[in-house]
Amino acid sequence: MSAPWFVDAVFYEVPVYAFFDADGDGIGDFAGLTDKLDYLEWLGVTCIWLLPFYESPQRDGGYDVSDFKSVLPRYGTLDDVQQFLNEAHRRGLRVIADMIVNHTSDQHPWFQEARQPGSPMRSRYVWSDTPDRYRDARVIFTDTQDSNWSWDPVADAYYWHRFFDHQPDLNFDNPGVRDEIEDVIRFWLTLGFDGLRLDAVPYLYERDGTNGENLPETHAYLKRLRSMVDTEFNDRLLLAEANQWPEDVVEYFGDSDEFHMAYHFPLMPRLFLALAQGDAGIVVDVLDRTPEIPDGCRWGIFLRNHDELTLEMVSEVERECMWQHYAPEHSMRKNVGIRRRLAPLLGGDRRRIELLDVLLLSLPGSPFLYYGDEIGMGDEHLLDDRDGVRTPMQWEDSPNAGFSTAEPGDLYLPIVSSQEYSPAVVNVASQGDDADSLLHWTRRMLSIRADLPVMGAGGFLTIPAADPAVLCFERIAADTVVLVVANFLDAPVRCALDVDDPPTMVLAATPGASIDGSVITLDPYGWAWFSGSRP
Ligand code: NOJ
């Protein structure tokens, strides 16, 4: 049986509002996304992940939904979504959408009704007379919330929310909620989406005496959703957002009967930490600690996304080290994380950007690129919340970076203005004209990877290296092997690898990379992909 499509997929995460504004109102839209499909096809990504585009007061980037089956009018209409899907599919690109199952906006009509005394909607949310229930559940947005309960004077009760206080959690003990959410998923898959990323799935149920995460009831409901998707649709993807330890995340794959994919959250900060420390050991540790996942399931690997670079999955000492190294200014820190983009995090150093990108493309899982990182876009960390990593895509060196014809003051967020990252320095058009640009490098790497099925379905084995700065592993298929080596140090290395008969054909590498017997030589921050055949 051939592997499911998402095993070989390269995902590209993009908020509709940030990519291209076709109607000139200052905010990106579906027509704009459709206009830019040629670019994404040219780049070589294979699946687009759209952030929430539903009606919403937009107090949490659209993760505060007020109507699950609608399109925010500023982004276009349902017809525009359909048109976008058709055009993407015509080019062989797949599209998945974000879906928020844990909570709604407080502006959702369900919540507005539920607040009214005696309303039949009341039990669609979680209420209490005291803020003392479920004390063992942690507060997630610790920088803005001090409790998971907020008082509602109309309802004369406290309501439960795991995120912002304007995002009441749905009550999954209510059969109506379970049916409605299932129907929302059915609705978008019927329209033609190739899958859905289900947001914040660990928190669906609340139970006394537990921390309200990863509960059996939650898994049971998620399995029900999967069963519906398998019964009613073909070839669709359910992707879990569960920021948890690997041993807890694997539970979301079930017995190949829950999610097809889940992000590998603990791996991500360790790649940055290893780079800060010049020591790959911590990456090897987390990979060794990652359990096997069931057949047909897949990790999602990412470096950056629309949120802060979360540091929930590292120790306090490691977090402090990450903060000192990557977020020296307090304004760069957000909640338990860092609100910066990939290029500024890595000091704009092309060698370090390529090193992490190469690992993104070769670690066992499907890579998720974040829009703009392919050109090394910068951020505006002084903007509110996580807005600094959600600024308009920089297409060219022109007013508004070619993103929109609106007045600059009417853009949904300002264009990056710093000297190093402004559109005059970082944009698609000029990098498109330069064969040595990061954009062309990314495209070349995606193209090489596309010819290596072993990077998809292949097995994975870490290879001990004599120098702790070197990360080495193999991706293995029946008849091929790709050896991946990466030097986390800003100094050349030469060291022995504990591998017999290593492959020697260079697929891609930094200039000084070579292999002689089992001894590898790499430039500062050098890396290489070697391939060979296995009898
Ligand atoms: C996870 C999303 O990635 C994040 O952006 C959002 O703020 C939270 N869920 C809460 O909705």
mmCIF file of N, CA and C and ligand atoms in Angstrom, residues 13 49 51-52 60-64 98 100 102-103 140-141 162-164 167 197 199-200 203 241 265 305-308 385-386 390, ligand 1:
data_model
loop_
_atom_site.group_PDB
_atom_site.id
_atom_site.type_symbol
_atom_site.label_atom_id
_atom_site.label_comp_id
_atom_site.label_asym_id
_atom_site.label_seq_id
_atom_site.Cartn_x
_atom_site.Cartn_y
_atom_site.Cartn_z
ATOM 1 N N GLU A 13 2.416 27.205 6.212
ATOM 2 C CA GLU A 13 1.408 27.842 7.063
ATOM 3 C C GLU A 13 1.236 29.302 6.676
ATOM 4 N N TRP A 49 -1.573 25.328 4.832
ATOM 5 C CA TRP A 49 -2.370 25.317 6.072
ATOM 6 C C TRP A 49 -2.844 26.741 6.323
ATOM 7 N N LEU A 51 -4.733 29.535 8.506
ATOM 8 C CA LEU A 51 -5.164 29.883 9.859
ATOM 9 C C LEU A 51 -6.657 30.221 9.833
ATOM 10 N N PRO A 52 -7.322 30.303 10.990
ATOM 11 C CA PRO A 52 -8.782 30.481 11.011
ATOM 12 C C PRO A 52 -9.217 31.692 10.178
ATOM 13 N N ASP A 60 -8.195 37.088 19.026
ATOM 14 C CA ASP A 60 -7.145 36.072 19.167
ATOM 15 C C ASP A 60 -6.804 35.551 17.768
ATOM 16 N N GLY A 61 -6.522 36.477 16.867
ATOM 17 C CA GLY A 61 -6.113 36.091 15.510
ATOM 18 C C GLY A 61 -7.113 35.189 14.801
ATOM 19 N N GLY A 62 -8.384 35.241 15.182
ATOM 20 C CA GLY A 62 -9.389 34.413 14.523
ATOM 21 C C GLY A 62 -9.643 33.097 15.254
ATOM 22 N N TYR A 63 -8.846 32.798 16.305
ATOM 23 C CA TYR A 63 -9.093 31.596 17.109
ATOM 24 C C TYR A 63 -10.259 31.836 18.076
ATOM 25 N N ASP A 64 -10.899 32.986 17.919
ATOM 26 C CA ASP A 64 -12.094 33.323 18.697
ATOM 27 C C ASP A 64 -13.253 33.393 17.690
ATOM 28 N N ASP A 98 -7.504 25.429 9.759
ATOM 29 C CA ASP A 98 -7.534 25.365 11.211
ATOM 30 C C ASP A 98 -8.979 25.275 11.674
ATOM 31 N N ILE A 100 -11.295 25.300 15.350
ATOM 32 C CA ILE A 100 -11.175 25.507 16.791
ATOM 33 C C ILE A 100 -12.312 24.766 17.461
ATOM 34 N N ASN A 102 -12.223 23.607 20.852
ATOM 35 C CA ASN A 102 -12.283 23.696 22.312
ATOM 36 C C ASN A 102 -13.161 24.828 22.840
ATOM 37 N N HIS A 103 -13.193 25.927 22.070
ATOM 38 C CA HIS A 103 -13.868 27.118 22.594
ATOM 39 C C HIS A 103 -14.482 27.925 21.460
ATOM 40 N N ILE A 140 -3.047 28.602 31.014
ATOM 41 C CA ILE A 140 -2.101 28.488 29.892
ATOM 42 C C ILE A 140 -1.541 29.863 29.512
ATOM 43 N N PHE A 141 -2.402 30.845 29.368
ATOM 44 C CA PHE A 141 -1.918 32.196 29.032
ATOM 45 C C PHE A 141 -1.589 32.943 30.326
ATOM 46 N N ARG A 162 -9.974 27.955 29.004
ATOM 47 C CA ARG A 162 -8.552 27.579 29.131
ATOM 48 C C ARG A 162 -7.639 28.632 28.508
ATOM 49 N N PHE A 163 -8.197 29.519 27.689
ATOM 50 C CA PHE A 163 -7.355 30.549 27.045
ATOM 51 C C PHE A 163 -7.852 31.927 27.497
ATOM 52 N N PHE A 164 -8.056 32.858 26.551
ATOM 53 C CA PHE A 164 -8.474 34.195 26.962
ATOM 54 C C PHE A 164 -9.867 34.162 27.607
ATOM 55 N N GLN A 167 -12.903 33.766 25.467
ATOM 56 C CA GLN A 167 -13.044 32.502 24.729
ATOM 57 C C GLN A 167 -13.585 31.398 25.636
ATOM 58 N N ARG A 197 -6.651 21.089 10.900
ATOM 59 C CA ARG A 197 -5.817 21.107 12.108
ATOM 60 C C ARG A 197 -6.763 21.430 13.249
ATOM 61 N N ASP A 199 -7.468 22.627 16.789
ATOM 62 C CA ASP A 199 -6.749 23.464 17.743
ATOM 63 C C ASP A 199 -6.994 23.005 19.184
ATOM 64 N N ALA A 200 -5.959 23.066 19.991
ATOM 65 C CA ALA A 200 -6.082 22.910 21.454
ATOM 66 C C ALA A 200 -6.865 21.665 21.866
ATOM 67 N N TYR A 203 -7.788 19.794 25.757
ATOM 68 C CA TYR A 203 -8.553 20.413 26.855
ATOM 69 C C TYR A 203 -10.065 20.295 26.716
ATOM 70 N N GLU A 241 -3.244 19.711 17.330
ATOM 71 C CA GLU A 241 -2.397 20.664 18.048
ATOM 72 C C GLU A 241 -2.453 20.297 19.525
ATOM 73 N N PHE A 265 6.047 19.125 19.443
ATOM 74 C CA PHE A 265 6.359 20.364 20.161
ATOM 75 C C PHE A 265 7.697 20.323 20.919
ATOM 76 N N ASN A 305 6.030 29.369 14.001
ATOM 77 C CA ASN A 305 4.645 29.450 13.538
ATOM 78 C C ASN A 305 4.075 30.798 13.951
ATOM 79 N N HIS A 306 2.760 30.914 13.949
ATOM 80 C CA HIS A 306 2.106 32.198 14.219
ATOM 81 C C HIS A 306 2.073 32.549 15.703
ATOM 82 N N ASP A 307 2.475 31.628 16.554
ATOM 83 C CA ASP A 307 2.483 31.887 17.993
ATOM 84 C C ASP A 307 3.896 32.245 18.447
ATOM 85 N N GLU A 308 4.029 32.505 19.742
ATOM 86 C CA GLU A 308 5.378 32.661 20.278
ATOM 87 C C GLU A 308 6.093 31.311 20.183
ATOM 88 N N ASP A 385 0.702 41.485 21.576
ATOM 89 C CA ASP A 385 0.491 40.032 21.591
ATOM 90 C C ASP A 385 1.497 39.337 20.648
ATOM 91 N N ARG A 386 1.010 38.516 19.689
ATOM 92 C CA ARG A 386 1.925 37.837 18.760
ATOM 93 C C ARG A 386 1.894 38.468 17.375
ATOM 94 N N ARG A 390 3.254 38.265 12.564
ATOM 95 C CA ARG A 390 2.118 38.075 11.641
ATOM 96 C C ARG A 390 1.976 39.250 10.679
HETATM 97 C C1 NOJ B 1 -3.663 27.742 19.676
HETATM 98 C C2 NOJ B 1 -3.374 28.743 18.603
HETATM 99 O O1 NOJ B 1 -2.231 28.337 17.872
HETATM 100 C C3 NOJ B 1 -3.167 30.099 19.249
HETATM 101 O O2 NOJ B 1 -2.829 31.054 18.290
HETATM 102 C C4 NOJ B 1 -4.408 30.496 20.018
HETATM 103 O O3 NOJ B 1 -4.175 31.715 20.702
HETATM 104 C C5 NOJ B 1 -4.792 29.414 21.029
HETATM 105 N N1 NOJ B 1 -4.877 28.130 20.399
HETATM 106 C C6 NOJ B 1 -6.108 29.727 21.723
HETATM 107 O O4 NOJ B 1 -7.143 29.848 20.816
#
